[in-house]
Amino acid sequence: MKLQEIKINADTMKFEVDILKQKESFAIVVCDGKAKLTTLPHHGETKIITHQGKVKRIKFDEGEEF
């Protein structure tokens, strides 16, 4: 699974991500008090699908150059 849940501190409602530990490009999606991190493909698209203002799903369409 490409999505990794990020722990949110319940007292401060903040989260921390060590960007130096991330080896690749990434995106963080936040919705309804949840935060998830996903790495981005080298070649392809990552679509964030929303419905009524909330994140419904994240779709990955990867490819490779010929």
mmCIF file of C-alpha atoms in Angstrom:
data_model
loop_
_atom_site.group_PDB
_atom_site.id
_atom_site.type_symbol
_atom_site.label_atom_id
_atom_site.label_comp_id
_atom_site.label_asym_id
_atom_site.label_seq_id
_atom_site.Cartn_x
_atom_site.Cartn_y
_atom_site.Cartn_z
ATOM 1 C CA MET A 1 0.000 0.000 0.000
ATOM 2 C CA LYS A 2 1.385 3.375 -0.934
ATOM 3 C CA LEU A 3 -0.344 5.433 1.764
ATOM 4 C CA GLN A 4 1.324 5.732 5.155
ATOM 5 C CA GLU A 5 -0.665 7.134 8.059
ATOM 6 C CA ILE A 6 0.956 10.049 9.890
ATOM 7 C CA LYS A 7 0.374 10.289 13.624
ATOM 8 C CA ILE A 8 -1.312 13.522 14.697
ATOM 9 C CA ASN A 9 -0.723 14.788 18.227
ATOM 10 C CA ALA A 10 -4.226 14.908 19.745
ATOM 11 C CA ASP A 11 -3.318 17.720 22.174
ATOM 12 C CA THR A 12 -1.876 20.143 19.631
ATOM 13 C CA MET A 13 -3.517 18.761 16.441
ATOM 14 C CA LYS A 14 -0.111 18.977 14.733
ATOM 15 C CA PHE A 15 2.077 16.389 13.031
ATOM 16 C CA GLU A 16 5.765 16.223 12.185
ATOM 17 C CA VAL A 17 7.418 14.731 9.113
ATOM 18 C CA ASP A 18 11.183 14.389 8.855
ATOM 19 C CA ILE A 19 11.679 15.397 5.230
ATOM 20 C CA LEU A 20 15.328 14.323 5.272
ATOM 21 C CA LYS A 21 14.257 10.686 5.804
ATOM 22 C CA GLN A 22 12.136 10.740 2.640
ATOM 23 C CA LYS A 23 14.170 9.417 -0.274
ATOM 24 C CA GLU A 24 11.688 10.344 -3.034
ATOM 25 C CA SER A 25 9.179 13.061 -3.862
ATOM 26 C CA PHE A 26 6.065 12.810 -1.722
ATOM 27 C CA ALA A 27 2.685 14.348 -1.018
ATOM 28 C CA ILE A 28 0.760 14.723 2.234
ATOM 29 C CA VAL A 29 -3.041 14.639 2.160
ATOM 30 C CA VAL A 30 -5.052 15.854 5.157
ATOM 31 C CA CYS A 31 -8.807 15.326 5.603
ATOM 32 C CA ASP A 32 -11.158 14.792 8.561
ATOM 33 C CA GLY A 33 -8.371 14.915 11.147
ATOM 34 C CA LYS A 34 -6.321 12.247 9.355
ATOM 35 C CA ALA A 35 -3.032 12.761 7.534
ATOM 36 C CA LYS A 36 -1.463 10.345 5.066
ATOM 37 C CA LEU A 37 1.814 10.465 3.189
ATOM 38 C CA THR A 38 2.393 8.922 -0.230
ATOM 39 C CA THR A 39 5.447 8.741 -2.446
ATOM 40 C CA LEU A 40 5.033 10.012 -5.984
ATOM 41 C CA PRO A 41 5.848 7.807 -8.998
ATOM 42 C CA HIS A 42 8.863 8.571 -11.180
ATOM 43 C CA HIS A 43 6.673 8.560 -14.297
ATOM 44 C CA GLY A 44 2.919 8.830 -13.946
ATOM 45 C CA GLU A 45 0.057 10.621 -12.282
ATOM 46 C CA THR A 46 -1.318 10.722 -8.769
ATOM 47 C CA LYS A 47 -4.922 11.897 -8.596
ATOM 48 C CA ILE A 48 -6.661 12.966 -5.403
ATOM 49 C CA ILE A 49 -10.375 12.293 -5.857
ATOM 50 C CA THR A 50 -12.733 14.330 -3.687
ATOM 51 C CA HIS A 51 -16.473 14.140 -3.049
ATOM 52 C CA GLN A 52 -18.426 16.862 -1.246
ATOM 53 C CA GLY A 53 -15.216 18.518 -0.084
ATOM 54 C CA LYS A 54 -13.671 15.367 1.397
ATOM 55 C CA VAL A 55 -10.964 13.068 0.066
ATOM 56 C CA LYS A 56 -12.606 9.957 -1.347
ATOM 57 C CA ARG A 57 -9.591 8.103 -2.788
ATOM 58 C CA ILE A 58 -6.123 8.514 -4.254
ATOM 59 C CA LYS A 59 -5.476 6.925 -7.652
ATOM 60 C CA PHE A 60 -2.071 6.086 -9.081
ATOM 61 C CA ASP A 61 -1.419 5.791 -12.813
ATOM 62 C CA GLU A 62 2.199 4.806 -13.378
ATOM 63 C CA GLY A 63 4.103 4.288 -16.573
ATOM 64 C CA GLU A 64 7.612 3.934 -17.827
ATOM 65 C CA GLU A 65 9.318 5.665 -20.734
ATOM 66 C CA PHE A 66 10.117 3.450 -23.715
#
